[in-house]
mmCIF file of C-alpha atoms in Angstrom:
data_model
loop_
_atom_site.group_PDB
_atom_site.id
_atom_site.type_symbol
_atom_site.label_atom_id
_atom_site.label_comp_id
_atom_site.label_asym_id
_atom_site.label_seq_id
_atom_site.Cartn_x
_atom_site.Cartn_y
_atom_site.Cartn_z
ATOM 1 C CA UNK A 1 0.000 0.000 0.000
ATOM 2 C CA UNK A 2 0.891 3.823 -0.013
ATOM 3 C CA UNK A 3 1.128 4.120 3.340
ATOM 4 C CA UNK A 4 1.307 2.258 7.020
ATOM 5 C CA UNK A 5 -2.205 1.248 7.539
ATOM 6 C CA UNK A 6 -3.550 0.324 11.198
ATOM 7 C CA UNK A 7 -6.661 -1.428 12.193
ATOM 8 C CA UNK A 8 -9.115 -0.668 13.813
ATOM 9 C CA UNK A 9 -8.715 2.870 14.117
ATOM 10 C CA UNK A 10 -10.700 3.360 17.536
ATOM 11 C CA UNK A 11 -11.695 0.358 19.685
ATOM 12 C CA UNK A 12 -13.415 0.389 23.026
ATOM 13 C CA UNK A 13 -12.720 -2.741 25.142
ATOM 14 C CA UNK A 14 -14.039 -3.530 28.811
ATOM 15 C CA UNK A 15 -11.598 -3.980 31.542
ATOM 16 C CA UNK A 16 -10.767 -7.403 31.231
ATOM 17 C CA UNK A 17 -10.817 -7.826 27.617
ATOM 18 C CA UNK A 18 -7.840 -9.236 25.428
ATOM 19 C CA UNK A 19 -7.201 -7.352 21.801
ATOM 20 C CA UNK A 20 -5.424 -7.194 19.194
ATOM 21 C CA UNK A 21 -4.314 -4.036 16.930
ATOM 22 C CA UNK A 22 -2.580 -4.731 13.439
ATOM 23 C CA UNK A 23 -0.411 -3.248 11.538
ATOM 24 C CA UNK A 24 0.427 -3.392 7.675
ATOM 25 C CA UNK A 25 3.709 -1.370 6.609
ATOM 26 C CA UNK A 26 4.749 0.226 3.944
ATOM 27 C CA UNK A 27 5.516 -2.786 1.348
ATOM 28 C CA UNK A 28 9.320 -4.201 1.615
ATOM 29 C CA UNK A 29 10.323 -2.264 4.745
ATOM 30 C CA UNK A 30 12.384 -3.973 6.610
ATOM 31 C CA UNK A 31 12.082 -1.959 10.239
ATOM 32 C CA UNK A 32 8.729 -2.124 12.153
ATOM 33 C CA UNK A 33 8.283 -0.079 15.653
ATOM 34 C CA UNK A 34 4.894 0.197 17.890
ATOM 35 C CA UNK A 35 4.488 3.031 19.889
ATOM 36 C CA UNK A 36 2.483 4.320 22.373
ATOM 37 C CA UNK A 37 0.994 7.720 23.170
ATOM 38 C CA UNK A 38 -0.742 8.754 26.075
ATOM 39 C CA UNK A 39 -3.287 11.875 26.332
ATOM 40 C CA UNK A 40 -1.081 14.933 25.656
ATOM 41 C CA UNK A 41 2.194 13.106 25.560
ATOM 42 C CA UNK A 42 4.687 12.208 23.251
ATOM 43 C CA UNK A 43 4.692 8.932 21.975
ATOM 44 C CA UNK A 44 6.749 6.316 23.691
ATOM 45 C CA UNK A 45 8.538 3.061 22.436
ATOM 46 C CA UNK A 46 7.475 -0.160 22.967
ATOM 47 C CA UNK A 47 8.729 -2.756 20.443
ATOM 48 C CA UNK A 48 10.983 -2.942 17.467
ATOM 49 C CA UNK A 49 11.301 -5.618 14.680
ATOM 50 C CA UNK A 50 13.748 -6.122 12.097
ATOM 51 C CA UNK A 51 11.876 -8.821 9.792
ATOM 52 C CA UNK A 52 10.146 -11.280 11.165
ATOM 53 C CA UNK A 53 12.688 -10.647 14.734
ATOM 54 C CA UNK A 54 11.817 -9.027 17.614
ATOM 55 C CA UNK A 55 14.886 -7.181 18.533
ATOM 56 C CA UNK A 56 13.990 -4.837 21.407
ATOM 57 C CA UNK A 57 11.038 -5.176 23.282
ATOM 58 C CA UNK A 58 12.095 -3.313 26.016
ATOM 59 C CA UNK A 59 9.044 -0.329 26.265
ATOM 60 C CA UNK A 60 6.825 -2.835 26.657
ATOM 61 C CA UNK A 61 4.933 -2.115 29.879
ATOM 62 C CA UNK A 62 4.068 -5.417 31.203
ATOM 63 C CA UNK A 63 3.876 -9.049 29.952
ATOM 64 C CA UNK A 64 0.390 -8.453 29.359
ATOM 65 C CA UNK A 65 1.526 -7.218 26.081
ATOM 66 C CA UNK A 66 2.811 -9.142 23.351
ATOM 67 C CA UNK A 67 3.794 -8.127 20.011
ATOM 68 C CA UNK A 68 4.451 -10.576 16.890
ATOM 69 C CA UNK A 69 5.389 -10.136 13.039
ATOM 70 C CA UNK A 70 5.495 -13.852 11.827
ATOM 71 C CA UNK A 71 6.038 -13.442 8.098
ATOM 72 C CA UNK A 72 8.023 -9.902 8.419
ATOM 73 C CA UNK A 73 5.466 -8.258 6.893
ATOM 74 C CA UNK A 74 2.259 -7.415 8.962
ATOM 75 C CA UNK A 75 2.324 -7.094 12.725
ATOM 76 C CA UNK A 76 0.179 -7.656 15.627
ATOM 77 C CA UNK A 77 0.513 -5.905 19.252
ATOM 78 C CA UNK A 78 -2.012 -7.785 21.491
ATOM 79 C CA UNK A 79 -2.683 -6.681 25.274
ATOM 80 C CA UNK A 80 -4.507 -9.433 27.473
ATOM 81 C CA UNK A 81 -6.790 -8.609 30.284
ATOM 82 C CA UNK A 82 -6.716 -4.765 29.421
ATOM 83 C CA UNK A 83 -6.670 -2.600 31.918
ATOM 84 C CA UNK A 84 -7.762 1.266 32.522
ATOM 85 C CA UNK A 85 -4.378 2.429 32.116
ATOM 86 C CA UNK A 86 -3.937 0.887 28.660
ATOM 87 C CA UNK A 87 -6.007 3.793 27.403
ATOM 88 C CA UNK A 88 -4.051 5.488 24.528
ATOM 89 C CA UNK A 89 -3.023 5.787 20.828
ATOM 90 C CA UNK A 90 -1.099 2.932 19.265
ATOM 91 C CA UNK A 91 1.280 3.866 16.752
ATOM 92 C CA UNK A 92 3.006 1.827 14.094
ATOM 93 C CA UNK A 93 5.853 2.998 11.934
ATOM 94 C CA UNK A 94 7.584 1.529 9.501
ATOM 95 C CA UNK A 95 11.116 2.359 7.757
ATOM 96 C CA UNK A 96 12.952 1.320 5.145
ATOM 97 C CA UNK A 97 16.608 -0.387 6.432
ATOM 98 C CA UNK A 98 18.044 1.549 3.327
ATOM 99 C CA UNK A 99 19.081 5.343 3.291
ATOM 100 C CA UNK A 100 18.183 7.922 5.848
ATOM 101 C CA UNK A 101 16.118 5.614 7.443
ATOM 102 C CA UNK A 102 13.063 7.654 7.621
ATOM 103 C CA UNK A 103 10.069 6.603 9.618
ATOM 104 C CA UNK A 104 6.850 6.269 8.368
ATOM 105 C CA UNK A 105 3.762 6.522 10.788
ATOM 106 C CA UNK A 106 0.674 4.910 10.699
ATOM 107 C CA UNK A 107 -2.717 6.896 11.936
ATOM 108 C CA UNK A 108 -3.056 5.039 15.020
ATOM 109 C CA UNK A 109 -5.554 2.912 17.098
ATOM 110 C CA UNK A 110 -7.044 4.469 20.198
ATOM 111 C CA UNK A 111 -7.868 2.277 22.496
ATOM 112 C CA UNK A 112 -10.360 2.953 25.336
ATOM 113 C CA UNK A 113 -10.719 0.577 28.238
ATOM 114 C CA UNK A 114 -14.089 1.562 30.249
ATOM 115 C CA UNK B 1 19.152 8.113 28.615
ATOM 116 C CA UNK B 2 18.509 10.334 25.976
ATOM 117 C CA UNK B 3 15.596 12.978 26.990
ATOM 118 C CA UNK B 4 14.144 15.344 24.436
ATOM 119 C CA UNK B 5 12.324 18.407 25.321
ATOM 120 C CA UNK B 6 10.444 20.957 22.952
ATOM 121 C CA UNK B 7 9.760 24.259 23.641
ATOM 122 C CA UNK B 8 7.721 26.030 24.181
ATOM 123 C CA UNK B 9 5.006 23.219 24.929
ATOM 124 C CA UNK B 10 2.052 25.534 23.413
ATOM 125 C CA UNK B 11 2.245 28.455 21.075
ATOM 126 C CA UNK B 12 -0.576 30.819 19.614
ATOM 127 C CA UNK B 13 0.374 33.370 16.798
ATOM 128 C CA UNK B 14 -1.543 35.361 14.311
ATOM 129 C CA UNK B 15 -1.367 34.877 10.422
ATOM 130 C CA UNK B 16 1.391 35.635 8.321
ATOM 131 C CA UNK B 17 3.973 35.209 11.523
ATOM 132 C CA UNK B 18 7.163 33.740 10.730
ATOM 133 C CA UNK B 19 7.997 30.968 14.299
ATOM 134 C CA UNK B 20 10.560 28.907 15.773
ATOM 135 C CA UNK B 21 10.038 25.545 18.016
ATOM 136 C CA UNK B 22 12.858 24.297 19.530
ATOM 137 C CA UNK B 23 14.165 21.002 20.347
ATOM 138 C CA UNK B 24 16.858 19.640 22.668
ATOM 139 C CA UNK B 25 18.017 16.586 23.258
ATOM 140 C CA UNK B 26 20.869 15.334 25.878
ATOM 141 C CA UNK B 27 22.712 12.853 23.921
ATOM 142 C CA UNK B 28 24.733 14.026 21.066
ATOM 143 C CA UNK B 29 25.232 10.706 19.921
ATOM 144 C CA UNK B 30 21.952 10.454 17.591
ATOM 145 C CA UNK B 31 21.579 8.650 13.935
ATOM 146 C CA UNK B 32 18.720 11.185 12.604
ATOM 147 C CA UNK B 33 16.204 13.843 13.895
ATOM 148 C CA UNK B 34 12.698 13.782 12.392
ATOM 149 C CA UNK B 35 10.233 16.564 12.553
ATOM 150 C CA UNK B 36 6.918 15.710 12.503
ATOM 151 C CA UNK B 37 3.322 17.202 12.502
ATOM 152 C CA UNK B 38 0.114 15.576 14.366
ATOM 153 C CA UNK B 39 -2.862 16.831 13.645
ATOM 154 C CA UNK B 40 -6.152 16.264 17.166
ATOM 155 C CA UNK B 41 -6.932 12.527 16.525
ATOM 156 C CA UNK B 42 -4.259 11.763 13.624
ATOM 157 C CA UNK B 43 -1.164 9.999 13.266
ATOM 158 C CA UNK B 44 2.160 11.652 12.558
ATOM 159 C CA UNK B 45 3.155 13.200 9.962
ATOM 160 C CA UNK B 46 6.857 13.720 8.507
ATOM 161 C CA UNK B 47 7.737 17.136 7.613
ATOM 162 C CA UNK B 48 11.615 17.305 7.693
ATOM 163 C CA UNK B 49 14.490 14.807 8.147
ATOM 164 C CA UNK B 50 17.918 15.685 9.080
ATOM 165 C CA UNK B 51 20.546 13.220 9.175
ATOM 166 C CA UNK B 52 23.324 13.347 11.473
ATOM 167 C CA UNK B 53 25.513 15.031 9.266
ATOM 168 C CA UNK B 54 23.590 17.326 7.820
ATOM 169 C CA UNK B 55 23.215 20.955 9.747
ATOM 170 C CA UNK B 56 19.391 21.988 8.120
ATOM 171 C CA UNK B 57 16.825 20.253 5.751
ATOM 172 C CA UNK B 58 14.325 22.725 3.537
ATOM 173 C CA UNK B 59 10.684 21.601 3.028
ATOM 174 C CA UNK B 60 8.831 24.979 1.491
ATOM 175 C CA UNK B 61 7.878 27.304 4.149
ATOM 176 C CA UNK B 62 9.100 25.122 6.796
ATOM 177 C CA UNK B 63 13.512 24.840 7.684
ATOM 178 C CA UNK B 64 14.928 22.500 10.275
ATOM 179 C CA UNK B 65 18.462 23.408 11.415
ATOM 180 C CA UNK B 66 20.098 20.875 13.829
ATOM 181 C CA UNK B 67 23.149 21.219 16.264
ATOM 182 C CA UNK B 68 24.150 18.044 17.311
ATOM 183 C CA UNK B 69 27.055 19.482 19.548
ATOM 184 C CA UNK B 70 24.795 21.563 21.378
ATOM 185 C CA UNK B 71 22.072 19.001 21.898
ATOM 186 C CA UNK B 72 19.578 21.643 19.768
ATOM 187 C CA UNK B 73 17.444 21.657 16.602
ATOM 188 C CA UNK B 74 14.856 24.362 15.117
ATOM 189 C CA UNK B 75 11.887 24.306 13.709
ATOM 190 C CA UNK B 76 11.333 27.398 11.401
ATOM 191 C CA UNK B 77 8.160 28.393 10.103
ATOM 192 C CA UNK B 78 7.622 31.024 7.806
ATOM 193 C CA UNK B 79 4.297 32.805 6.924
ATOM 194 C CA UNK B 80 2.145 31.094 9.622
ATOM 195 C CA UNK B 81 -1.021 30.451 8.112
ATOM 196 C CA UNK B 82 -4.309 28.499 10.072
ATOM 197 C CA UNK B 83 -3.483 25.454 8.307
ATOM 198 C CA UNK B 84 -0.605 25.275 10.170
ATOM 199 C CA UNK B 85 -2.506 24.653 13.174
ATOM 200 C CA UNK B 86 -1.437 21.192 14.895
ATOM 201 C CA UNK B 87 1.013 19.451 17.312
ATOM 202 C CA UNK B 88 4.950 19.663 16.061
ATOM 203 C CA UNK B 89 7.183 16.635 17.379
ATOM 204 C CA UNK B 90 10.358 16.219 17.140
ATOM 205 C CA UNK B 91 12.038 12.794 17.588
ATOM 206 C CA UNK B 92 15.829 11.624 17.816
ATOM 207 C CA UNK B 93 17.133 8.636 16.379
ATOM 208 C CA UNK B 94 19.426 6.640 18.692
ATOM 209 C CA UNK B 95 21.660 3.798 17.032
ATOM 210 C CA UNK B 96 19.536 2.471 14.044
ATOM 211 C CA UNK B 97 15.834 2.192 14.623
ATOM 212 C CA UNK B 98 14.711 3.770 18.435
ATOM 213 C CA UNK B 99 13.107 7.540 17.973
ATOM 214 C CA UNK B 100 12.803 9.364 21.264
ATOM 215 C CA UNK B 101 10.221 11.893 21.302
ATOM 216 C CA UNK B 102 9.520 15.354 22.952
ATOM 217 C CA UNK B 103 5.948 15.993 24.087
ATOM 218 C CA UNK B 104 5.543 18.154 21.498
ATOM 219 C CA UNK B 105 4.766 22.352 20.724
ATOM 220 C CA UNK B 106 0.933 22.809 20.121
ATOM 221 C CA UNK B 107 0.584 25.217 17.489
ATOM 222 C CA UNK B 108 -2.336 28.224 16.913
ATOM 223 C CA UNK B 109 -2.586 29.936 14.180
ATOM 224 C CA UNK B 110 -5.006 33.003 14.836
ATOM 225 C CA UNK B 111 -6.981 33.880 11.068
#
């Protein structure tokens, strides 16, 4: 596609719910990052992939969340038994591994937990 | 750690106003710096990219200097007009893939 695309772009889960966001880079990018951004914040790393690897996944917040890329291609950041506090925009970026390595955001997925 | 921090963290001009947001940042030792624009419920847009050895980037009515010595880059923006109206983030690039962000200017442009 032209651009990263995220999906859903708004979901409202109850406390206590498991989801799943997804992301589809830009085709043939090699470099995949999820990021998270609170109300009025900046956002904030969580995970990075280089292909199908999972080579930092040191922002994640707690082993509720779990982030995959199987194929290298599309990637999926799932959060079990969502909590309040897991309200916020999810951001995926992509960049190619190839020249100034510029990244390339996606529109995001708010997520509300009620 | 690296920190970054814009300022200021909210800004309201009128039309036609040329503007500067700064950024700092307290490791020298970054790959990039990316400028980006995020408009209430959007995702982030890319407006300027300057690599590490580069000292400014040009994009139309918008100019990015960066000083990696000093920990500082600039955001110019020339002719202000109510379009320009949005969040402005700035993100570092540590090694080859992490961006730290600021927390971003939030920008007013009065018609």
């Amino acid at each position: 596609g032209a651009g990263v695309s995220q999906s859903p772009r708004y979901k409202v889960a109850k406390r206590g719910q498991d989801v799943a966001l997804r992301c589809d880079p830009i085709s043939g990018h090699v470099s995949l990052f999820w990021y998270q951004q609170a109300l009025g914040q900046g956002p904030e790393f969580l995970t990075y992939f280089q292909n199908e690897a999972q080579l930092d996944k040191s922002g994640l917040p707690s082993d509720r969340f779990f982030a995959e890329r199987p194929e290298g291609s599309v990637s999926t950041l799932k959060i079990q038994r969502t909590q309040q506090e897991d309200s916020a925009v999810y951001l995926c970026a992509s960049s190619s591994n190839r020249g100034p390595l510029e990244a390339f955001f996606g529109q995001g997925t708010r997520l509300t937990v009620v | 750690k690296q920190e970054v921090t814009q300022i200021p963290a909210a800004l309201s001009v009128p039309e036609g106003e040329n503007l500067v947001l700064n950024c700092s940042f307290t490791d020298s030792a970054i790959y990039n710096l990316q400028w980006f624009r995020q408009d209430p419920g959007k995702g982030l847009t890319s407006l300027l990219l300057i690599q590490s050895s580069q000292r400014e980037q040009t994009s139309g009515r918008l100019n990015a200097s960066l000083d990696k010595s000093s920990g500082r880059s600039t955001l110019y923006i020339a002719a202000s007009q109510p379009g320009d109206s949005a969040t402005y983030l700035c993100a570092v690039r540590k090694g080859t893939y992490k961006y730290i962000f600021g927390t971003g200017t939030r920008l007013k442009v009065l018609a």
